[in-house]
Coordinates of N, CA and C in Angstrom, one line a residue:
P862 N 168.7 74.4 109.1 CA 170.0 74.2 108.8 C 170.2 73.2 107.6
G863 N 171.3 73.4 106.8 CA 171.6 72.6 105.7 C 172.9 72.9 105.0
D864 N 173.4 71.9 104.3 CA 174.7 72.1 103.6 C 174.4 72.6 102.2
V865 N 175.3 73.5 101.7 CA 175.2 74.0 100.3 C 176.6 74.2 99.8
Y866 N 176.8 74.3 98.5 CA 178.1 74.5 97.9 C 178.6 75.9 98.2
P867 N 179.9 76.1 98.3 CA 180.4 77.5 98.6 C 180.0 78.5 97.5
E868 N 179.8 78.0 96.3 CA 179.4 78.9 95.2 C 178.2 79.7 95.6
T869 N 177.3 79.1 96.4 CA 176.0 79.8 96.8 C 176.3 81.0 97.6
L870 N 177.5 81.1 98.3 CA 177.8 82.3 99.1 C 178.7 83.3 98.3
S871 N 178.9 83.0 97.0 CA 179.8 83.9 96.2 C 179.1 85.3 96.0
A872 N 179.8 86.3 95.7 CA 179.2 87.6 95.6 C 178.1 87.7 94.5
P873 N 178.3 87.1 93.3 CA 177.2 87.3 92.3 C 175.9 86.5 92.7
H874 N 176.0 85.4 93.4 CA 174.8 84.5 93.6 C 173.8 85.2 94.5
R875 N 172.5 85.2 94.0 CA 171.4 85.9 94.7 C 170.5 84.9 95.4
G876 N 170.8 83.6 95.4 CA 169.9 82.6 95.9 C 169.5 82.8 97.4
L877 N 170.6 83.0 98.2 CA 170.3 83.2 99.7 C 169.6 84.5 99.9
D878 N 169.9 85.5 99.1 CA 169.2 86.8 99.3 C 167.7 86.6 99.1
L879 N 167.3 86.0 98.0 CA 165.9 85.8 97.7 C 165.2 84.9 98.7
L880 N 165.9 84.0 99.3 CA 165.3 83.1 100.4 C 165.3 83.8 101.7
S881 N 165.8 85.0 101.9 CA 165.8 85.8 103.1 C 166.7 85.1 104.1
I882 N 167.8 84.4 103.7 CA 168.7 83.8 104.6 C 169.7 84.9 105.1
R883 N 169.6 85.1 106.4 CA 170.4 86.2 107.0 C 171.7 85.8 107.7
Y884 N 171.9 84.5 107.9 CA 173.1 84.0 108.6 C 173.6 82.8 108.0
A885 N 174.9 82.7 108.0 CA 175.6 81.5 107.5 C 176.7 81.1 108.5
L886 N 176.8 79.8 108.8 CA 177.8 79.3 109.8 C 178.8 78.5 109.0
V887 N 180.1 78.9 109.0 CA 181.1 78.3 108.1 C 182.3 77.9 109.0
P888 N 183.1 76.9 108.5 CA 184.3 76.6 109.2 C 185.3 77.8 109.3
Q889 N 185.8 78.0 110.5 CA 186.5 79.3 110.8 C 187.7 79.5 109.9
E890 N 188.5 78.5 109.7 CA 189.7 78.7 108.9 C 189.6 78.3 107.4
S891 N 188.4 78.1 107.0 CA 188.2 77.6 105.6 C 188.4 78.7 104.6
S892 N 188.6 78.4 103.3 CA 188.7 79.4 102.3 C 187.3 80.1 102.1
V893 N 186.2 79.4 102.4 CA 184.9 80.1 102.4 C 184.9 81.2 103.3
A894 N 185.3 81.0 104.6 CA 185.3 82.1 105.6 C 186.2 83.3 105.1
Q895 N 187.3 83.0 104.5 CA 188.2 84.0 104.0 C 187.5 84.8 102.9
D896 N 186.8 84.1 102.0 CA 186.1 84.7 100.9 C 185.0 85.6 101.4
L897 N 184.2 85.2 102.5 CA 183.2 86.0 103.0 C 183.7 87.3 103.7
R898 N 184.9 87.2 104.3 CA 185.5 88.3 104.9 C 185.9 89.4 103.8
R899 N 186.2 88.9 102.6 CA 186.6 89.8 101.5 C 185.3 90.5 101.0
Q900 N 184.1 89.9 101.2 CA 182.9 90.5 100.8 C 182.3 91.4 101.9
G901 N 183.1 92.3 102.3 CA 182.7 93.1 103.5 C 181.4 93.9 103.4
E902 N 181.0 94.3 102.2 CA 179.7 95.0 102.0 C 178.5 94.1 102.2
R903 N 178.7 92.8 102.0 CA 177.6 91.9 102.1 C 177.7 91.0 103.4
W904 N 178.8 90.4 103.7 CA 178.9 89.5 104.8 C 179.7 90.2 106.0
S905 N 179.2 90.1 107.2 CA 180.0 90.6 108.3 C 180.0 89.5 109.4
A906 N 181.2 89.3 110.0 CA 181.4 88.3 111.0 C 180.7 88.7 112.3
V907 N 179.9 87.9 112.8 CA 179.1 88.2 114.0 C 179.8 87.6 115.3
E908 N 180.2 86.3 115.1 CA 180.8 85.6 116.3 C 181.6 84.4 115.9
D909 N 182.7 84.2 116.6 CA 183.4 82.9 116.5 C 182.9 82.0 117.5
M910 N 182.8 80.7 117.2 CA 182.3 79.7 118.2 C 182.9 78.4 118.0
Q911 N 182.9 77.5 119.0 CA 183.5 76.2 118.9 C 182.6 75.2 119.7
Y912 N 182.2 74.1 119.0 CA 181.3 73.2 119.6 C 182.0 72.4 120.7
Y913 N 183.2 71.9 120.5 CA 184.0 71.2 121.4 C 185.4 71.8 121.6
E914 N 185.7 72.2 122.8 CA 187.0 72.8 123.0 C 188.2 72.0 122.6
S915 N 188.1 70.7 122.7 CA 189.2 69.8 122.4 C 189.3 69.4 121.0
D916 N 188.3 69.9 120.1 CA 188.3 69.5 118.7 C 188.4 70.8 117.9
P917 N 189.6 71.0 117.3 CA 189.7 72.2 116.4 C 188.9 72.2 115.2
D918 N 188.4 71.1 114.8 CA 187.6 71.0 113.6 C 186.2 71.5 113.8
T919 N 185.8 71.9 115.0 CA 184.5 72.4 115.3 C 184.5 73.9 115.6
R920 N 185.5 74.5 115.1 CA 185.5 76.0 115.2 C 184.8 76.6 113.9
Y921 N 183.9 77.5 114.2 CA 183.1 78.1 113.1 C 183.0 79.6 113.4
T922 N 182.6 80.3 112.3 CA 182.3 81.7 112.3 C 180.9 81.9 111.8
L923 N 180.1 82.7 112.6 CA 178.8 83.1 112.1 C 178.9 84.4 111.4
F924 N 178.3 84.4 110.2 CA 178.3 85.6 109.3 C 176.9 86.1 109.1
R925 N 176.7 87.4 109.0 CA 175.4 88.0 108.7 C 175.4 88.5 107.3
N926 N 174.3 88.2 106.6 CA 174.1 88.6 105.2 C 173.3 89.9 105.1
A927 N 174.0 91.0 104.8 CA 173.3 92.3 104.7 C 172.5 92.4 103.5
R928 N 172.6 91.5 102.6 CA 171.8 91.6 101.3 C 170.5 90.8 101.4
A929 N 170.3 90.1 102.5 CA 169.1 89.3 102.6 C 167.8 90.1 102.4
L930 N 166.9 89.7 101.6 CA 165.7 90.4 101.3 C 164.6 90.1 102.3
P931 N 163.6 90.9 102.5 CA 162.5 90.6 103.4 C 161.7 89.4 102.9
R932 N 160.7 89.0 103.6 CA 159.9 87.8 103.2 C 158.9 88.2 102.1
A933 N 158.7 89.5 101.8 CA 157.9 89.9 100.7 C 158.2 91.3 100.3
W934 N 158.1 91.6 99.0 CA 158.4 93.0 98.6 C 157.8 93.2 97.2
C935 N 157.6 94.4 96.8 CA 157.0 94.7 95.5 C 158.0 95.2 94.5
V936 N 157.8 94.9 93.2 CA 158.7 95.4 92.2 C 157.8 96.0 91.1
P937 N 158.3 97.1 90.4 CA 157.5 97.8 89.4 C 157.5 97.1 88.1
D938 N 158.3 96.2 87.8 CA 158.4 95.6 86.4 C 158.9 94.2 86.4
V939 N 158.9 93.5 85.3 CA 159.3 92.2 85.2 C 160.3 92.0 84.0
D940 N 161.1 91.0 84.0 CA 161.9 90.6 82.8 C 161.4 89.2 82.4
R941 N 161.1 89.0 81.1 CA 160.6 87.7 80.7 C 161.8 86.9 80.2
V942 N 161.9 85.8 80.8 CA 163.1 84.9 80.5 C 162.6 83.5 80.6
T943 N 163.4 82.5 80.1 CA 163.1 81.1 80.2 C 163.5 80.7 81.6
A944 N 163.0 79.5 82.0 CA 163.4 78.9 83.3 C 164.9 78.8 83.5
E945 N 165.5 78.4 82.4 CA 167.0 78.2 82.5 C 167.7 79.6 82.6
E946 N 167.2 80.6 81.9 CA 167.8 81.9 82.0 C 167.5 82.5 83.4
A947 N 166.4 82.2 84.0 CA 166.1 82.7 85.4 C 167.1 82.1 86.4
L948 N 167.3 80.8 86.3 CA 168.2 80.2 87.2 C 169.7 80.7 87.0
A949 N 170.0 80.9 85.7 CA 171.4 81.5 85.5 C 171.5 82.9 86.0
A950 N 170.5 83.7 85.9 CA 170.5 85.1 86.4 C 170.7 85.1 87.9
I951 N 170.0 84.2 88.6 CA 170.1 84.1 90.1 C 171.5 83.7 90.5
R952 N 172.1 82.7 89.7 CA 173.5 82.3 90.0 C 174.6 83.3 89.7
T953 N 174.4 84.0 88.6 CA 175.4 84.9 88.2 C 175.2 86.4 88.5
G954 N 174.0 86.7 88.9 CA 173.7 88.1 89.2 C 173.5 89.0 87.9
H955 N 173.4 88.4 86.7 CA 173.3 89.1 85.5 C 172.1 88.6 84.7
L956 N 171.4 89.5 84.0 CA 170.3 89.1 83.1 C 170.9 88.6 81.8
P957 N 170.1 87.7 81.1 CA 170.6 87.2 79.9 C 170.7 88.2 78.8
G958 N 171.5 87.9 77.8 CA 171.6 88.8 76.6 C 172.3 90.2 76.9
G959 N 173.1 90.3 78.0 CA 173.7 91.5 78.2 C 172.8 92.6 78.7
R960 N 171.7 92.3 79.3 CA 170.7 93.3 79.8 C 171.0 93.9 81.1
G961 N 172.2 93.6 81.6 CA 172.6 94.3 82.9 C 172.5 93.3 84.1
E962 N 172.6 93.9 85.3 CA 172.5 93.1 86.5 C 171.1 92.8 86.8
F963 N 171.0 91.6 87.5 CA 169.7 91.2 88.1 C 169.5 91.9 89.4
E964 N 168.6 92.8 89.5 CA 168.3 93.5 90.8 C 166.9 93.1 91.3
P965 N 166.8 92.1 92.2 CA 165.5 91.6 92.5 C 164.6 92.6 93.2
T966 N 165.1 93.7 93.7 CA 164.2 94.7 94.3 C 163.5 95.6 93.3
R967 N 164.0 95.5 92.1 CA 163.5 96.3 91.0 C 162.7 95.6 89.9
R968 N 163.0 94.3 89.7 CA 162.4 93.5 88.6 C 162.3 92.1 89.1
A969 N 161.2 91.4 88.6 CA 161.1 90.0 88.9 C 161.3 89.2 87.6
L970 N 161.8 88.0 87.7 CA 162.0 87.2 86.5 C 160.8 86.3 86.3
V971 N 160.2 86.4 85.1 CA 159.0 85.6 84.9 C 159.2 84.9 83.5
E972 N 158.5 83.8 83.4 CA 158.6 83.1 82.1 C 157.6 83.7 81.1
P973 N 157.9 83.5 79.8 CA 157.1 84.3 78.8 C 155.6 84.2 78.9
D974 N 155.0 83.1 79.4 CA 153.6 83.0 79.4 C 153.0 83.4 80.8
A975 N 153.8 83.9 81.7 CA 153.3 84.3 83.0 C 152.8 85.7 83.0
L976 N 151.9 86.0 83.8 CA 151.4 87.4 84.0 C 150.9 88.0 82.6
P977 N 150.0 87.3 81.9 CA 149.5 87.9 80.6 C 148.8 89.2 80.9
G978 N 149.1 90.1 80.0 CA 148.4 91.4 80.1 C 149.1 92.4 81.1
W979 N 150.3 91.9 81.7 CA 151.0 92.8 82.6 C 151.4 94.1 81.9
K980 N 151.1 95.2 82.5 CA 151.4 96.5 82.0 C 152.1 97.4 83.1
G981 N 153.2 96.9 83.5 CA 154.0 97.6 84.6 C 155.0 98.6 83.9
G982 N 156.2 98.6 84.5 CA 157.2 99.4 83.9 C 157.4 100.8 84.5
G983 N 156.7 101.0 85.7 CA 156.9 102.2 86.4 C 158.3 102.3 87.1
S984 N 158.5 103.5 87.6 CA 159.8 103.7 88.2 C 159.9 103.5 89.7
G985 N 158.7 103.4 90.3 CA 158.7 103.2 91.8 C 158.2 101.8 92.2
S986 N 158.1 101.7 93.5 CA 157.6 100.4 94.0 C 156.5 100.7 95.1
A987 N 156.1 99.8 95.8 CA 155.0 100.0 96.8 C 155.5 101.0 97.9
E988 N 154.6 101.9 98.2 CA 154.9 102.8 99.3 C 154.8 102.1 100.7
G989 N 153.9 101.2 100.8 CA 153.7 100.5 102.0 C 153.5 99.0 101.8
L990 N 154.2 98.2 102.6 CA 153.9 96.7 102.5 C 154.0 96.2 103.9
V991 N 152.9 95.7 104.4 CA 152.9 95.2 105.8 C 152.3 93.8 105.8
Q992 N 153.0 92.8 106.5 CA 152.5 91.5 106.7 C 151.5 91.6 107.9
L993 N 150.3 91.3 107.7 CA 149.2 91.5 108.7 C 149.3 90.5 109.8
D994 N 149.7 89.3 109.6 CA 149.7 88.3 110.6 C 150.7 87.2 110.1
P995 N 150.9 86.2 110.9 CA 151.9 85.1 110.5 C 151.5 84.4 109.3
Q996 N 150.2 84.4 108.9 CA 149.8 83.7 107.7 C 150.1 84.7 106.5
P997 N 150.2 84.1 105.3 CA 150.6 85.0 104.2 C 149.5 85.9 103.8
R998 N 149.4 87.0 104.5 CA 148.4 88.1 104.2 C 149.1 89.4 104.3
Y999 N 149.0 90.2 103.3 CA 149.8 91.5 103.2 C 148.9 92.7 102.8
L1000 N 149.2 93.8 103.4 CA 148.6 95.1 103.1 C 149.6 95.8 102.1
V1001 N 149.1 96.1 100.9 CA 150.0 96.8 100.0 C 149.4 98.1 99.6
R1002 N 150.2 99.1 99.6 CA 149.8 100.5 99.2 C 150.8 100.9 98.1
T1003 N 150.3 101.2 96.9 CA 151.2 101.5 95.8 C 150.5 102.5 94.8
N1004 N 151.2 103.4 94.2 CA 150.7 104.4 93.3 C 150.8 103.8 91.8
E1005 N 151.5 102.7 91.6 CA 151.7 102.2 90.3 C 151.4 100.7 90.4
P1006 N 151.1 100.0 89.2 CA 151.0 98.6 89.2 C 152.4 98.0 89.7
C1007 N 152.3 96.9 90.5 CA 153.5 96.2 90.9 C 153.3 94.7 91.0
V1008 N 154.3 94.0 91.2 CA 154.2 92.6 91.4 C 154.7 92.3 92.8
L1009 N 153.8 91.8 93.7 CA 154.2 91.4 95.0 C 155.0 90.1 94.9
V1010 N 156.2 90.1 95.3 CA 157.1 88.9 95.3 C 157.1 88.4 96.8
I1011 N 156.7 87.1 96.9 CA 156.6 86.5 98.2 C 157.6 85.4 98.4
G1012 N 158.3 85.3 99.5 CA 159.3 84.3 99.8 C 158.7 83.0 100.1
E1013 N 157.9 82.4 99.3 CA 157.4 81.1 99.5 C 157.7 80.3 98.2
V1014 N 157.9 79.0 98.3 CA 158.1 78.3 97.1 C 156.8 78.1 96.3
H1015 N 156.9 78.3 95.0 CA 155.7 78.2 94.2 C 155.4 76.7 93.8
Y1016 N 154.2 76.3 94.1 CA 153.7 75.0 93.6 C 152.2 75.2 93.3
P1017 N 151.6 74.2 92.6 CA 150.3 74.4 92.1 C 149.2 74.5 93.1
W1018 N 149.4 74.2 94.4 CA 148.4 74.2 95.4 C 148.2 75.6 96.1
W1019 N 149.0 76.5 95.7 CA 148.7 77.9 96.3 C 147.5 78.5 95.6
R1020 N 146.7 79.2 96.4 CA 145.7 80.0 95.9 C 145.8 81.4 96.4
G1021 N 145.3 82.4 95.7 CA 145.5 83.8 96.2 C 144.3 84.7 95.9
S1022 N 144.1 85.7 96.7 CA 143.1 86.7 96.5 C 143.6 88.1 96.7
L1023 N 143.0 89.0 96.0 CA 143.2 90.4 96.1 C 141.9 91.1 96.5
D1024 N 141.9 91.6 97.7 CA 140.7 92.2 98.3 C 139.5 91.2 98.2
D1025 N 139.8 90.0 98.6 CA 138.8 88.9 98.6 C 138.3 88.4 97.3
Q1026 N 139.0 88.8 96.2 CA 138.7 88.3 94.9 C 139.8 87.5 94.4
N1027 N 139.5 86.3 93.8 CA 140.5 85.4 93.4 C 141.5 86.1 92.4
V1028 N 142.8 85.8 92.5 CA 143.8 86.5 91.7 C 144.8 85.4 91.2
E1029 N 145.3 85.6 90.0 CA 146.3 84.6 89.5 C 147.6 84.7 90.2
I1030 N 148.2 83.6 90.5 CA 149.5 83.5 91.1 C 150.5 83.1 90.0
A1031 N 151.6 83.8 89.9 CA 152.6 83.5 88.9 C 153.9 83.0 89.6
R1032 N 154.6 82.2 88.9 CA 155.9 81.8 89.3 C 157.0 82.8 88.9
V1033 N 157.7 83.4 89.9 CA 158.7 84.4 89.6 C 160.0 84.0 90.2
N1034 N 161.1 84.6 89.6 CA 162.4 84.3 90.2 C 162.7 82.8 90.3
H1035 N 162.4 82.1 89.3 CA 162.6 80.6 89.1 C 161.6 79.8 89.9
T1036 N 161.4 80.1 91.2 CA 160.5 79.3 92.0 C 159.8 80.0 93.2
M1037 N 159.6 81.3 93.0 CA 158.9 82.1 94.1 C 157.5 82.4 93.6
I1038 N 156.8 83.1 94.5 CA 155.4 83.4 94.2 C 155.3 84.9 93.8
G1039 N 154.6 85.2 92.8 CA 154.4 86.6 92.4 C 152.9 86.9 92.2
V1040 N 152.4 88.0 92.7 CA 151.0 88.4 92.6 C 150.9 89.8 92.0
P1041 N 150.2 90.0 90.9 CA 150.1 91.3 90.3 C 149.2 92.2 91.2
V1042 N 149.6 93.4 91.5 CA 148.8 94.3 92.3 C 148.6 95.6 91.6
P1043 N 147.3 96.1 91.4 CA 147.1 97.4 90.7 C 147.3 98.5 91.7
P1044 N 147.3 99.8 91.2 CA 147.5 100.9 92.1 C 146.4 101.0 93.1
G1045 N 146.8 101.5 94.3 CA 145.8 101.6 95.4 C 146.2 100.9 96.6
T1046 N 145.3 100.7 97.5 CA 145.5 100.0 98.8 C 144.8 98.7 98.7
H1047 N 145.5 97.6 98.9 CA 144.9 96.3 98.7 C 145.4 95.3 99.8
I1048 N 144.6 94.3 100.0 CA 145.0 93.1 100.9 C 145.2 91.9 100.0
V1049 N 146.4 91.3 100.1 CA 146.7 90.1 99.3 C 146.8 89.0 100.3
R1050 N 146.1 87.9 100.0 CA 146.1 86.7 100.9 C 146.5 85.5 100.1
L1051 N 147.2 84.6 100.7 CA 147.6 83.3 100.1 C 147.1 82.2 101.0
W1052 N 146.7 81.1 100.4 CA 146.4 79.9 101.2 C 146.7 78.6 100.3
L1053 N 146.8 77.5 101.0 CA 147.0 76.2 100.3 C 145.6 75.5 100.1
Q1054 N 145.5 75.0 98.9 CA 144.2 74.3 98.7 C 144.6 72.9 98.0
P1055 N 145.1 72.0 98.7 CA 145.4 70.7 98.0 C 144.1 69.9 97.7
T1056 N 144.1 69.2 96.6 CA 143.0 68.5 96.2 C 143.0 67.0 96.6
S1057 N 144.1 66.6 97.3 CA 144.2 65.3 97.8 C 145.2 65.3 99.0
I1058 N 145.1 64.3 99.9 CA 146.0 64.3 101.0 C 147.4 64.0 100.6
W1059 N 147.5 63.3 99.4 CA 148.9 63.0 98.9 C 149.6 64.3 98.5
W1060 N 148.9 65.2 97.9 CA 149.6 66.4 97.5 C 150.1 67.2 98.7
G1061 N 149.3 67.2 99.8 CA 149.8 67.9 101.0 C 151.1 67.3 101.6
A1062 N 151.2 65.9 101.5 CA 152.4 65.2 101.9 C 153.6 65.5 101.1
G1063 N 153.3 66.0 99.8 CA 154.5 66.2 99.0 C 155.0 67.6 99.0
V1064 N 154.5 68.5 99.8 CA 154.9 69.9 99.8 C 156.4 70.0 100.1
S1065 N 156.9 69.4 101.1 CA 158.3 69.5 101.5 C 159.2 69.1 100.5
A1066 N 158.8 67.9 99.8 CA 159.7 67.4 98.8 C 159.8 68.3 97.6
V1067 N 158.6 68.9 97.2 CA 158.6 69.8 96.1 C 159.5 71.1 96.4
S1068 N 159.4 71.6 97.6 CA 160.2 72.8 98.0 C 161.7 72.5 97.9
L1069 N 162.1 71.3 98.4 CA 163.5 71.0 98.3 C 164.0 70.9 96.9
I1070 N 163.2 70.2 96.0 CA 163.6 70.0 94.7 C 163.6 71.3 93.9
A1071 N 162.7 72.2 94.2 CA 162.6 73.5 93.4 C 163.8 74.3 93.7
W1072 N 164.2 74.5 95.0 CA 165.3 75.3 95.3 C 166.7 74.6 95.2
G1073 N 166.6 73.3 94.9 CA 167.9 72.6 94.8 C 168.8 73.1 93.7
G1074 N 168.1 73.4 92.6 CA 168.9 73.9 91.5 C 169.6 75.3 91.8
V1075 N 169.0 76.1 92.6 CA 169.5 77.4 93.0 C 170.6 77.2 94.0
L1076 N 170.4 76.5 95.1 CA 171.3 76.5 96.2 C 172.5 75.5 96.1
I1077 N 172.1 74.3 95.5 CA 173.2 73.3 95.5 C 173.9 73.2 94.2
G1078 N 173.3 73.6 93.1 CA 174.0 73.7 91.8 C 174.1 72.3 91.2
G1079 N 174.4 72.2 90.0 CA 174.5 70.9 89.3 C 175.7 70.2 89.6
R1080 N 175.6 68.9 90.1 CA 176.7 68.1 90.4 C 177.5 67.8 89.2
R1081 N 176.8 67.7 88.0 CA 177.5 67.4 86.8 C 178.6 68.5 86.5
R1082 N 178.2 69.7 86.7 CA 179.1 70.8 86.4 C 180.3 70.8 87.3
R1083 N 180.2 70.2 88.5 CA 181.2 70.3 89.5 C 181.9 68.9 89.6
S1084 N 181.5 67.9 88.8 CA 182.1 66.6 89.0 C 183.6 66.5 88.8
G1085 N 184.1 67.5 88.1 CA 185.6 67.5 87.9 C 186.3 68.2 89.0
S1086 N 185.6 68.9 89.9 CA 186.3 69.6 91.0 C 186.6 68.7 92.2
T1087 N 187.7 69.1 92.9 CA 188.0 68.3 94.1 C 188.3 69.2 95.3
G1088 N 187.3 70.1 95.6 CA 187.4 71.1 96.7 C 187.6 70.4 98.0
D1089 N 188.2 71.1 98.9 CA 188.3 70.7 100.3 C 187.0 70.7 100.9
T1090 N 186.7 69.6 101.6 CA 185.3 69.4 102.2 C 185.1 70.5 103.3
T1091 N 186.1 71.0 103.9 CA 185.9 72.1 104.9 C 185.4 73.4 104.3
D1092 N 185.4 73.5 103.0 CA 184.9 74.7 102.3 C 183.4 74.6 102.2
I1093 N 182.8 73.5 102.4 CA 181.3 73.4 102.3 C 180.7 74.1 103.5
L1094 N 179.6 74.9 103.2 CA 178.9 75.6 104.2 C 178.4 74.7 105.3
A1095 N 178.6 75.0 106.5 CA 178.3 74.1 107.6 C 176.8 74.2 107.9
A1096 N 176.3 75.4 107.9 CA 174.9 75.6 108.3 C 174.3 76.9 107.7
I1097 N 173.0 76.9 107.5 CA 172.3 78.1 107.0 C 171.3 78.4 108.1
G1098 N 171.1 79.7 108.4 CA 170.2 80.0 109.5 C 169.2 81.1 109.2
S1099 N 168.2 81.2 110.0 CA 167.2 82.3 110.2 C 166.8 83.0 108.9
R1100 N 165.5 82.7 108.6 CA 164.9 83.5 107.5 C 164.1 84.7 108.1
G1101 N 164.1 84.8 109.4 CA 163.3 85.8 110.1 C 164.0 87.2 110.1

């Protein structure tokens, strides 16, 4: 659970979708709840609930996000953008330079020096993608080169293999993990390999910082606004 700005739930914003966030709990009579009801194709009201019967301020509505993506998926091509452009594309739903909408199931956002030698551009995606166990291990079947996008926060301690051979991991979609996969049937595995105990202790902090720019937005941009505090999202739930 956690609080985020209402902007994160707006129709263009893709942050919650990329994070596989399937549910949002918002104040029942807030402008945020009204906005989500207008986004009928994406958000559907599941249940109204109240924490304390004697307190009207504890009335909430649970909404389901139909646009939430799975924990991993394959895309046939990439768009090369700067880190700032990637963040803007996630927030606005549009690629820079008038290149159209950002559709995360079709293309991944990568920085210019990532995935050197990538030769994708096919029209299809993986035919089969199965998570083999709770650990990050995936069976991928594809007829074309693809990038396996994994819903884990990218940081330097991740290591990966493709069919037990070390493979380069790229940062995609601002702060997610991407693994290039050639045509065929392959097993992709991820694991953490910290080189000091201090790095392991810093994982949670890095994760929060990395996604902070996507979910919470810049306070400087919003410093002039005086929105009603009841419009702030009360809780975020279930990535499963």
